[in-house]
Amino acid sequence: MTIPNTIEWVGELDGYARLIDQTLLPLELRFLDVHDVETMWEAIKVLRVRGAPAIGIAAAMGMVLAVRNVNTEDFETFRAAVERAAQYLNTARPTAVNLFWATRRMQQLVESLRELPVSQIKQRMLEEAITILEEDAAMCRAIGEHGAQLIRDGDSWLTHCNAGALATARWGTATAAFYVAREQGKRIHVYADETRPLLQGARLTAWELQQAGVPVTLITDNMAATVMAQGRVQGVIVGADRVTANGDFANKIGTLGVAILAKEFGIPFYVAVPSSSIDLSMPSGEHIPIEERKPEEVTEGFGRRTAPLGVNVYNPAFDVTPHRYVTAFITERGLVCPPFDVNLRRMFGA
Amino acid sequence: MTIPNTIEWVGELDGYARLIDQTLLPLELRFLDVHDVETMWEAIKVLRVRGAPAIGIAAAMGMVLAVRNVNTEDFETFRAAVERAAQYLNTARPTAVNLFWATRRMQQLVESLRELPVSQIKQRMLEEAITILEEDAAMCRAIGEHGAQLIRDGDSWLTHCNAGALATARWGTATAAFYVAREQGKRIHVYADETRPLLQGARLTAWELQQAGVPVTLITDNMAATVMAQGRVQGVIVGADRVTANGDFANKIGTLGVAILAKEFGIPFYVAVPSSSIDLSMPSGEHIPIEERKPEEVTEGFGRRTAPLGVNVYNPAFDVTPHRYVTAFITERGLVCPPFDVNLRRMFGA
């Protein structure tokens, strides 16, 4: 069994983007063929495609879709259309850093090609979007190769949220090690925390591991302590939204609790992260701003209201895990072990 | 504001039991007036009334409803009707220990009164049912008095699941300390874990604290680590289903994780428990059998499916917390501090 591609480009410049409509998961696998930028904008907006790397790829392809039919040979006219496309796509998810990164990268490419005919620039834009996808897949694959070395035949590992193939071009970050270990013929099993409030573990991680033929057991977040206490878990891998210079990191709410439990039970705790998420300009985790989200995610998460009207809710989207709970970071360049302040700078510093 | 009574008897022997229909919480407060044993059986069966002590009271009142209209003066005939009522009620929730305990207590009462006229025995049965209720309320109140001493003005405490007024005659066990502290004029605030998979914290604890005018903030289970890390929690109180001789205890799944987090953050962790739940015949927690419940509680908790079809699920209903994480037990006779093997036996041994 294999996981379908999260997002890909079908055909040539007159082709289209094809992506898994993740709003229908885990009950239905349906592909959305995206022929115009408006459809891509909506797909990003309503989370048909989600996960920072996948959003970047979608935005780059959206740029292609936006300008490929602009009928001009005048660079300034074309550049203005590229500019409008970027501004438009950036409004789809105003907090998604990779969205801005991808549209800017496409704009810079266009700028650098101003001497070329517009038709060739369009072609190079498509190649760039595909490059972004391939770079991401290669990076995730490298993370998976490094991570798989940590997993032994017969192991059960635990993961939280979805730092999975569905969030990237392929492989995922936290899940990549599982897929590569499986390819290597290791018999592995994964516990997936359901990850309240939005249930990415239940809806996405359990689904993609199942698709890939990796045995997976779904648990509620508060069962992690028990499966660890029972000796069922040999390691933990999670993703990260941002890693600071001292090794503190932000990730989906609930990660901190898993990290503390892993330490208590002597289970190694790894953070799979591309180098692009390592922010050496931020000294430590206390500087990371934590987004609070709307209470309805907690009170009406399952299709009907499950808490009293008017109840006060605290709903932080992320938590910050201090570096002392991290065994090592798994990056595309290899493992980073403590002391993190020294070793992160050595490997990723300017 | 006050919490309505979970269950009470209205009127004399020809009266009825009135209980909160907890299946409608937290969105609607509706009382069910129970005039016959069949209605009480159904109420226990479908969890309109739940929580070990409340089920015991409901069963005792159900016994009264079952036999009050038995038209005989012959003790043997009456005793046979009492026996049938007990057998019938015991089938409502075959795993509820307090159900059996209450029907047996009523049967033993009847046996002890065999010299009295049947009409007087019926009257004494009603008095016994009310005594069971009052004993439970008094016990919970005593737990609350002892627990409230631990809470300071301005504190925020965290609780898990619903060891609340709704599970008992009044006050609850874990929540009793909050209600008494509030009566004492202390400004307190409570974080309620939602408690997946069945959300007793969101549906019941948040509701009853809100009714009682105790400021409450609902969080998902995996946010407990973050509120503790942020210094928002000064103490934790949970209930227990069973405490063993060395102080290990079983409680709702997720309790173990909260206990470990509390220890990591230096937050005192208390277990509120009536002496009837302390089982000195069991030496330690590894002997406690853990009930596994059906996967649908995790995969389709609240109205719609949130996990892929066919996914494997592990759904233990309880976990066992080793005694080393417990600061003290709060019982109706007072606090029990470590060493628990010595002090539990000293206070509750034969």
XYZ file of C-alpha atoms in Angstrom:
700
model
C 0.000 0.000 0.000
C 1.156 3.505 -0.688
C 0.002 6.956 0.244
C -1.418 8.970 -2.649
C 0.433 12.200 -3.405
C -0.792 15.100 -1.290
C -0.355 17.459 -4.245
C 1.132 17.102 -7.726
C 1.128 18.773 -11.130
C -0.494 16.840 -13.966
C 0.648 17.498 -17.559
C 2.471 20.502 -18.972
C 1.870 24.227 -18.596
C -1.708 23.753 -19.802
C -2.215 21.024 -17.181
C -3.524 21.315 -13.635
C -2.737 20.733 -9.979
C -4.225 17.642 -8.341
C -4.560 17.478 -4.594
C -6.215 15.310 -1.963
C -9.275 17.089 -0.595
C -8.336 16.705 3.070
C -11.651 18.065 4.305
C -13.212 14.747 3.249
C -10.678 12.623 5.133
C -10.658 10.197 6.807
C -13.885 8.845 5.350
C -13.400 9.594 1.659
C -10.336 9.882 -0.566
C -11.248 12.324 -3.317
C -8.872 14.272 -5.527
C -9.518 17.839 -6.490
C -8.252 18.901 -9.905
C -7.406 22.581 -9.747
C -7.455 24.426 -13.070
C -7.602 28.036 -11.868
C -6.220 30.189 -9.091
C -9.613 30.870 -7.529
C -10.103 27.161 -6.866
C -6.613 26.960 -5.382
C -7.316 29.983 -3.166
C -10.460 28.309 -1.856
C -8.641 25.000 -1.337
C -6.017 26.726 0.831
C -8.635 28.802 2.609
C -10.851 25.924 3.718
C -7.940 23.538 4.410
C -8.469 21.125 1.535
C -4.696 21.408 1.474
C -2.942 22.124 4.804
C 0.455 21.779 6.445
C 3.123 24.424 5.930
C 5.130 22.708 3.136
C 2.034 21.564 1.234
C 0.574 25.079 1.404
C 3.794 26.464 -0.057
C 3.609 24.056 -2.973
C -0.070 24.819 -3.521
C 0.653 28.549 -3.529
C 3.475 28.153 -6.065
C 1.194 26.141 -8.343
C -1.531 28.693 -7.748
C 0.824 31.379 -9.078
C 1.269 29.371 -12.275
C -2.471 28.915 -12.670
C -3.021 32.642 -12.110
C -0.732 33.930 -14.838
C -0.315 31.200 -17.437
C -3.151 32.632 -19.542
C -2.154 36.284 -19.187
C -2.000 37.260 -22.828
C 0.921 39.686 -23.085
C 4.497 39.875 -24.217
C 5.145 42.981 -22.125
C 7.153 42.128 -18.992
C 5.764 44.997 -16.906
C 2.215 43.943 -17.675
C 3.080 40.355 -16.828
C 4.900 41.320 -13.655
C 1.855 43.286 -12.512
C -0.276 40.186 -13.026
C 2.234 38.106 -11.009
C 2.090 40.731 -8.260
C -1.712 40.646 -8.145
C -1.683 36.834 -8.024
C 0.697 36.856 -5.067
C -1.385 39.401 -3.181
C -4.522 37.416 -3.852
C -3.077 34.056 -2.770
C -1.553 35.585 0.358
C -5.069 36.395 1.603
C -6.105 32.724 1.614
C -4.404 32.015 4.956
C -2.861 35.175 6.349
C -0.954 33.318 9.109
C 0.697 30.716 6.871
C 4.347 31.684 6.586
C 5.047 29.209 3.788
C 2.334 30.794 1.679
C 4.176 34.128 1.674
C 7.513 32.397 1.247
C 6.314 30.550 -1.868
C 4.616 33.497 -3.570
C 7.695 35.639 -2.875
C 9.992 32.980 -4.289
C 7.889 32.896 -7.466
C 7.948 36.696 -7.710
C 11.723 36.758 -7.283
C 12.065 34.123 -9.979
C 9.997 36.211 -12.385
C 12.080 39.265 -11.545
C 15.296 37.373 -12.270
C 13.974 36.266 -15.665
C 12.872 39.692 -16.927
C 15.092 39.394 -20.005
C 13.258 36.261 -21.187
C 10.098 36.178 -23.299
C 6.962 35.940 -21.150
C 6.107 32.508 -22.552
C 9.450 31.185 -21.300
C 8.985 32.837 -17.920
C 5.662 31.009 -17.559
C 7.392 27.724 -18.334
C 10.118 28.447 -15.775
C 7.456 29.285 -13.161
C 5.950 25.849 -13.564
C 9.400 24.280 -13.277
C 9.997 26.294 -10.102
C 6.733 25.124 -8.535
C 7.678 21.537 -9.289
C 11.144 22.201 -7.879
C 9.601 23.434 -4.645
C 7.618 20.209 -4.466
C 10.654 18.049 -5.220
C 12.857 19.908 -2.759
C 10.287 19.294 -0.062
C 9.936 15.613 -0.913
C 13.728 15.190 -0.922
C 14.062 16.981 2.411
C 11.361 14.829 3.998
C 12.951 11.719 2.536
C 16.301 12.689 4.060
C 14.650 13.258 7.446
C 13.075 9.836 7.093
C 16.403 8.169 6.284
C 18.031 9.669 9.362
C 15.039 8.919 11.554
C 14.609 5.336 10.421
C 18.030 4.453 11.850
C 16.576 5.063 15.315
C 13.758 2.550 14.874
C 14.351 -1.127 15.554
C 12.505 -4.084 14.107
C 9.456 -4.790 16.294
C 9.273 -1.300 17.814
C 6.142 0.684 18.597
C 6.492 4.443 18.362
C 4.116 7.227 19.270
C 3.379 10.426 17.366
C 1.194 13.443 17.999
C -0.821 15.518 15.516
C -0.041 15.167 11.798
C 3.491 16.024 10.785
C 2.790 13.583 8.009
C 2.838 13.044 4.303
C -0.458 14.927 4.094
C 1.259 18.083 5.376
C 4.133 17.902 2.894
C 4.837 16.898 -0.702
C 5.553 13.327 0.392
C 6.740 11.333 3.433
C 6.047 13.983 6.025
C 8.525 14.924 8.740
C 7.605 12.973 11.883
C 6.059 10.148 9.863
C 8.911 9.911 7.316
C 10.968 7.739 9.651
C 8.075 5.282 9.911
C 7.704 5.016 6.139
C 11.418 4.530 5.536
C 11.700 1.994 8.387
C 8.814 0.106 6.834
C 10.534 0.167 3.427
C 13.594 -1.281 5.131
C 11.486 -4.241 6.127
C 11.266 -3.380 9.812
C 8.050 -4.474 11.483
C 6.873 -1.349 13.238
C 3.690 -0.164 14.867
C 2.598 3.400 15.618
C 0.356 4.870 18.316
C -1.367 7.991 16.980
C -2.654 10.503 19.557
C -6.005 11.762 18.277
C -4.854 15.350 19.004
C -7.702 17.398 20.314
C -9.221 19.782 19.559
C -8.994 19.350 15.775
C -8.236 15.616 15.765
C -5.474 15.708 13.154
C -4.089 12.481 14.598
C -7.398 10.631 14.259
C -8.390 12.161 10.932
C -5.066 12.388 9.103
C -2.200 10.492 10.742
C -4.224 7.340 11.367
C -5.500 7.555 7.788
C -2.160 7.997 6.046
C -0.412 5.316 8.112
C -3.295 2.981 7.301
C -2.962 3.845 3.583
C 0.753 3.144 3.759
C 0.197 -0.210 5.428
C 1.888 0.825 8.675
C 0.014 -0.783 11.599
C -1.454 2.044 13.653
C -3.456 2.214 16.864
C -5.476 5.307 17.626
C -5.628 6.554 21.219
C -7.044 9.660 22.856
C -4.370 12.094 24.008
C -4.868 11.203 27.654
C -4.068 7.520 27.016
C -0.427 8.229 26.080
C 0.685 7.955 29.718
C -0.881 4.518 30.036
C 0.567 3.045 26.844
C 3.982 4.310 27.962
C 3.520 2.955 31.496
C 2.631 -0.429 30.027
C 5.937 -0.500 28.130
C 4.214 -0.388 24.766
C 6.198 2.568 23.336
C 9.891 2.501 22.416
C 10.164 6.032 21.025
C 8.312 9.240 20.188
C 8.648 11.434 17.088
C 6.799 14.718 16.676
C 7.117 17.607 14.259
C 7.811 21.242 15.080
C 6.527 24.565 13.850
C 9.567 26.430 15.071
C 12.812 25.508 16.824
C 14.699 28.265 18.650
C 18.474 28.616 19.081
C 18.600 26.732 22.395
C 16.483 23.809 21.152
C 13.157 24.837 22.672
C 10.418 24.283 20.110
C 6.775 25.030 19.386
C 4.425 22.372 18.095
C 0.733 21.417 18.234
C -0.870 21.662 21.674
C -0.253 18.482 23.637
C 3.336 18.011 22.527
C 4.722 19.308 25.839
C 2.732 16.743 27.794
C 3.941 13.891 25.587
C 7.539 15.090 25.993
C 7.265 15.141 29.793
C 5.701 11.675 29.860
C 8.432 10.300 27.594
C 11.104 11.660 29.936
C 9.313 10.197 32.963
C 9.231 6.753 31.362
C 12.762 6.924 29.902
C 11.507 6.850 26.314
C 13.560 8.760 23.692
C 11.754 11.817 22.329
C 12.699 13.076 18.849
C 11.668 16.155 16.925
C 11.659 15.797 13.120
C 12.111 19.179 11.525
C 13.412 20.653 8.277
C 16.196 23.191 8.663
C 13.814 25.867 7.362
C 11.913 25.669 10.666
C 15.018 26.257 12.792
C 15.066 29.911 13.795
C 18.462 30.746 15.286
C 17.481 34.400 15.579
C 15.148 33.544 18.451
C 17.125 32.660 21.575
C 14.569 30.505 23.420
C 10.998 29.228 23.520
C 9.574 31.892 25.794
C 9.774 34.312 22.866
C 7.475 32.229 20.661
C 4.008 33.789 20.444
C 1.212 31.272 21.058
C -1.934 31.592 18.962
C -5.206 31.202 20.850
C -8.056 29.850 18.774
C -11.818 30.081 19.063
C -13.579 28.212 21.896
C -15.935 26.395 19.529
C -13.092 24.080 18.519
C -13.280 22.713 22.053
C -16.998 23.036 22.761
C -18.402 21.851 19.431
C -15.557 19.802 18.044
C -17.478 16.674 17.144
C -20.469 18.000 15.230
C -22.562 18.941 18.212
C -22.088 20.989 21.330
C -20.520 19.030 24.187
C -20.019 21.737 26.820
C -22.385 24.117 28.618
C -23.286 27.360 26.893
C -21.266 30.287 28.126
C -18.458 28.183 29.561
C -15.042 29.792 29.552
C -12.505 28.003 27.325
C -8.730 28.262 27.001
C -7.664 27.047 23.564
C -3.984 27.568 22.783
C -3.131 26.094 19.371
C 0.501 25.344 20.210
C 2.687 24.697 23.185
C 6.391 25.209 23.774
C 8.523 22.277 24.848
C 11.799 23.142 26.629
C 14.899 21.587 25.063
C 15.680 19.480 28.129
C 12.935 17.055 27.073
C 14.370 16.541 23.569
C 16.634 13.553 22.926
C 17.636 14.808 19.463
C 16.376 16.704 16.429
C 16.059 14.761 13.191
C 16.843 17.117 10.285
C 17.533 16.562 6.594
C 21.239 16.978 7.377
C 21.219 14.414 10.158
C 20.633 14.134 13.901
C 21.345 17.073 16.183
C 22.147 16.020 19.748
C 22.605 18.137 22.917
C 23.963 20.613 23.764
C 21.528 22.106 21.286
C 22.624 25.732 21.603
C 26.079 24.692 20.367
C 25.118 21.998 17.892
C 22.190 23.751 16.190
C 24.412 26.761 15.537
C 27.270 24.586 14.368
C 25.069 22.789 11.842
C 22.722 25.572 10.767
C 24.460 28.827 11.689
C 25.517 31.304 9.051
C -26.104 29.941 42.498
C -26.465 26.376 43.685
C -26.322 22.972 42.092
C -29.685 21.213 41.906
C -29.852 17.901 43.766
C -28.653 14.990 41.660
C -31.352 12.773 43.180
C -33.897 13.209 45.969
C -37.134 11.736 47.289
C -40.212 13.933 47.077
C -43.055 13.415 49.571
C -43.832 10.377 51.683
C -44.038 6.687 50.809
C -46.549 7.486 48.073
C -44.177 10.094 46.662
C -41.490 9.687 43.998
C -37.807 10.006 43.237
C -36.682 13.084 41.328
C -33.403 13.074 39.497
C -31.510 15.205 37.001
C -31.645 13.581 33.573
C -27.898 13.707 32.937
C -28.240 12.526 29.342
C -29.563 16.001 28.513
C -26.650 17.842 30.144
C -24.938 20.172 29.589
C -27.458 21.817 27.300
C -30.679 21.237 29.208
C -31.494 20.843 32.905
C -34.537 18.615 33.094
C -35.740 16.626 36.083
C -37.171 13.170 35.732
C -39.840 12.223 38.267
C -39.630 8.493 38.814
C -42.825 6.834 40.057
C -42.083 3.192 39.271
C -39.149 0.797 39.300
C -39.189 0.267 35.531
C -38.480 3.961 34.971
C -35.680 3.834 37.548
C -34.203 0.743 35.873
C -34.165 2.568 32.547
C -32.673 5.708 34.131
C -29.776 3.677 35.560
C -29.390 1.699 32.339
C -29.060 4.675 29.991
C -27.039 6.801 32.452
C -29.699 9.405 33.255
C -28.231 8.854 36.714
C -24.546 7.820 36.896
C -21.625 7.849 39.314
C -21.194 5.050 41.852
C -22.790 6.752 44.899
C -25.707 8.208 42.922
C -26.433 4.816 41.373
C -26.556 3.279 44.849
C -29.097 5.847 45.981
C -31.149 5.390 42.821
C -31.169 1.625 43.328
C -32.296 1.962 46.960
C -35.139 4.263 45.904
C -35.918 1.867 43.069
C -36.363 -0.899 45.644
C -38.937 1.255 47.469
C -40.786 1.991 44.229
C -40.798 -1.697 43.330
C -42.444 -2.999 46.493
C -44.425 -0.168 48.064
C -47.613 -1.277 46.303
C -47.171 -5.020 46.911
C -50.496 -5.796 48.517
C -49.738 -8.397 51.146
C -49.327 -8.770 54.889
C -47.424 -12.020 54.484
C -43.684 -11.483 55.072
C -42.584 -14.357 52.841
C -44.636 -13.021 49.947
C -43.219 -9.564 50.540
C -39.661 -10.825 50.852
C -40.032 -12.635 47.510
C -41.101 -9.347 45.906
C -38.074 -7.587 47.441
C -35.834 -10.327 46.079
C -37.302 -9.999 42.589
C -36.870 -6.208 42.710
C -33.204 -6.560 43.659
C -32.536 -9.057 40.888
C -34.269 -6.814 38.381
C -32.435 -3.638 39.391
C -29.088 -5.448 39.421
C -29.461 -6.071 35.682
C -29.582 -2.334 34.895
C -25.783 -1.936 35.086
C -24.134 -5.269 35.783
C -20.704 -3.707 36.448
C -21.851 -1.107 38.994
C -20.691 -2.322 42.398
C -22.754 0.257 44.282
C -25.904 -1.012 42.622
C -25.433 -4.469 44.168
C -24.330 -2.973 47.443
C -27.504 -0.870 47.715
C -29.980 -3.584 46.743
C -28.279 -5.991 49.174
C -28.412 -3.423 51.952
C -32.145 -2.996 51.361
C -32.652 -6.774 51.356
C -30.721 -7.138 54.615
C -32.830 -4.394 56.139
C -36.024 -6.178 55.169
C -34.665 -9.428 56.607
C -33.865 -7.731 59.898
C -37.396 -6.346 60.156
C -39.272 -9.586 59.492
C -41.158 -9.292 62.810
C -42.732 -5.981 61.754
C -45.936 -5.545 59.751
C -45.237 -5.198 56.007
C -46.573 -1.637 55.961
C -43.967 -0.641 58.541
C -41.216 -2.441 56.660
C -42.106 -0.401 53.555
C -41.825 2.788 55.587
C -38.455 1.734 56.989
C -37.229 0.939 53.474
C -37.925 4.503 52.398
C -36.131 5.792 55.488
C -33.158 3.572 54.632
C -32.982 4.880 51.066
C -32.979 8.426 52.394
C -30.344 7.445 54.957
C -28.119 6.131 52.161
C -28.500 9.469 50.424
C -27.786 11.444 53.586
C -24.792 9.323 54.499
C -23.338 9.961 51.076
C -23.976 13.696 51.268
C -22.401 13.849 54.734
C -19.380 11.863 53.608
C -18.864 14.120 50.581
C -19.309 17.184 52.761
C -16.628 15.902 55.142
C -14.266 15.283 52.217
C -14.976 18.825 51.085
C -14.248 20.291 54.524
C -10.881 18.544 54.680
C -10.053 19.393 51.072
C -11.004 23.055 51.323
C -8.259 23.621 53.888
C -5.733 22.959 51.114
C -7.094 25.687 48.844
C -5.984 29.279 49.263
C -7.830 32.425 48.305
C -7.024 33.235 44.675
C -5.969 29.702 43.741
C -6.661 27.909 40.468
C -7.002 24.141 40.711
C -7.342 21.505 38.043
C -9.597 18.455 38.014
C -10.132 15.555 35.627
C -13.359 13.749 34.713
C -16.412 14.215 36.979
C -15.966 13.167 40.570
C -18.614 15.767 41.164
C -21.937 16.486 42.763
C -23.607 14.859 39.773
C -21.980 11.525 40.667
C -23.053 11.628 44.316
C -25.961 12.760 46.485
C -24.404 16.202 46.827
C -20.997 17.965 46.768
C -19.126 15.226 44.941
C -15.714 14.002 46.049
C -13.073 15.851 43.996
C -15.349 18.882 43.551
C -16.481 19.037 47.204
C -13.361 20.958 48.214
C -14.123 23.593 45.581
C -17.697 24.063 46.803
C -16.691 24.315 50.454
C -13.794 26.677 49.658
C -16.239 28.841 47.748
C -18.669 28.836 50.715
C -15.759 29.965 52.869
C -15.490 33.035 50.670
C -12.305 32.003 48.913
C -11.993 33.245 45.347
C -11.111 30.129 43.435
C -11.005 29.086 39.819
C -11.014 25.590 38.348
C -9.575 24.160 35.136
C -11.704 21.240 33.966
C -10.073 18.701 31.631
C -12.675 17.732 29.052
C -11.797 14.047 29.634
C -11.909 12.152 26.382
C -13.387 9.920 25.223
C -16.733 10.528 26.984
C -16.139 14.198 27.891
C -17.415 14.000 31.461
C -15.315 17.071 32.276
C -16.845 19.158 29.487
C -20.390 17.856 29.842
C -20.715 17.471 33.614
C -17.919 19.078 35.650
C -17.948 22.336 33.707
C -21.755 22.376 33.992
C -21.999 21.781 37.720
C -19.222 24.232 38.588
C -20.952 26.806 36.402
C -24.268 26.108 38.184
C -22.549 26.547 41.536
C -21.011 29.855 40.502
C -17.441 28.531 40.653
C -15.437 30.122 37.826
C -14.366 27.316 35.521
C -12.257 27.135 32.372
C -12.604 24.161 30.079
C -9.485 22.758 28.409
C -8.769 19.691 26.303
C -6.822 17.021 28.170
C -3.634 17.777 26.268
C -3.626 21.426 27.420
C -3.045 20.510 31.088
C 0.734 20.546 30.612
C 0.623 24.061 29.204
C -1.594 25.582 31.910
C 0.734 24.032 34.495
C 3.855 25.248 32.685
C 2.385 28.744 32.637
C 2.010 28.682 36.435
C -1.764 28.819 36.239
C -2.459 25.805 38.493
C -1.804 25.650 42.246
C -3.194 22.178 42.892
C -4.942 19.159 41.404
C -7.791 17.085 42.882
C -9.147 13.970 41.218
C -11.430 11.181 42.380
C -10.646 7.465 42.488
C -12.520 4.299 41.693
C -10.305 2.160 43.858
C -7.322 2.787 46.141
C -5.076 -0.168 46.992
C -3.174 -0.808 50.229
C 0.030 0.903 49.071
C -1.750 4.034 47.787
C -1.801 3.168 44.087
C -5.222 4.019 42.668
C -7.413 3.571 39.603
C -9.356 6.440 38.121
C -10.648 7.641 34.752
C -8.192 7.343 31.863
C -5.935 10.396 31.773
C -5.446 10.653 35.514
C -1.957 9.111 35.356
C -0.816 11.725 32.858
C -2.127 14.580 35.001
C -0.371 13.117 38.054
C 2.976 12.906 36.242
C 2.646 16.471 34.955
C 1.780 17.753 38.439
C 4.911 16.103 39.853
C 7.054 17.543 37.031
C 5.786 21.069 37.780
C 5.886 20.712 41.590
C 2.101 21.026 41.919
C 0.414 19.108 44.764
C -1.772 16.239 43.550
C -4.645 15.085 45.770
C -7.047 12.182 45.475
C -10.485 12.714 47.033
C -11.989 9.392 47.968
C -14.534 7.977 50.418
C -13.203 5.241 52.685
C -15.550 2.792 50.940
C -13.314 2.976 47.860
C -10.154 2.062 49.779
C -9.470 -1.630 49.237
C -6.777 -2.757 51.674
C -7.178 -6.341 50.493
C -5.448 -5.461 47.230
C -1.730 -4.843 47.800
C -0.939 -2.612 44.796
C -2.206 -1.097 41.572
C -0.895 -3.745 39.200
C -3.637 -6.061 40.483
C -6.447 -3.709 39.395
C -8.172 -5.020 36.260
C -8.570 -2.343 33.571
C -11.786 -2.346 31.567
C -11.365 -1.819 27.819
C -14.329 -0.191 26.150
C -15.581 -0.187 22.589
C -13.580 1.670 19.899
C -16.589 3.729 18.795
C -16.198 5.911 21.904
C -12.955 7.136 20.335
C -13.819 6.994 16.633
C -17.345 8.383 16.685
C -17.562 10.109 20.016
C -20.098 12.767 19.349
C -22.361 12.463 16.387
C -19.976 11.789 13.558
C -17.071 9.578 12.728
C -13.686 11.261 13.156
C -11.289 8.408 12.346
C -10.787 6.134 9.335
C -12.941 3.037 9.036
C -11.210 -0.089 10.243
C -8.594 1.740 12.306
C -7.334 -0.117 15.350
C -8.187 1.579 18.659
C -6.989 1.073 22.216
C -9.597 2.375 24.658
C -8.855 1.645 28.303
C -11.521 3.197 30.545
C -9.224 3.654 33.545
C -5.583 4.007 34.348
C -3.578 3.205 37.448
C -1.524 5.931 39.093
C 1.369 4.768 41.291
C 1.309 6.150 44.841
C 4.569 8.075 44.385
C 2.656 10.732 42.431
C 0.080 11.299 45.199
C 0.622 14.143 47.661
C -2.213 12.986 49.931
C -5.619 11.321 49.928
C -8.553 13.425 51.071
C -11.057 11.164 52.879
C -14.102 11.829 55.037
C -11.912 11.121 58.080
C -9.199 13.554 57.037
C -6.008 13.685 54.984
C -3.846 10.620 54.552
C -0.189 11.444 53.869
C 2.729 9.166 52.897
C 3.885 6.571 53.676
C 0.527 5.371 52.397
C 1.018 1.661 53.103
C 1.369 2.505 56.797
C -1.100 5.368 57.051
C -3.962 3.908 55.003
C -3.870 0.775 57.159
C -3.620 2.804 60.355
C -6.684 4.862 59.465
C -8.808 2.313 57.628
C -7.453 -1.103 58.693
C -9.584 -3.553 60.643
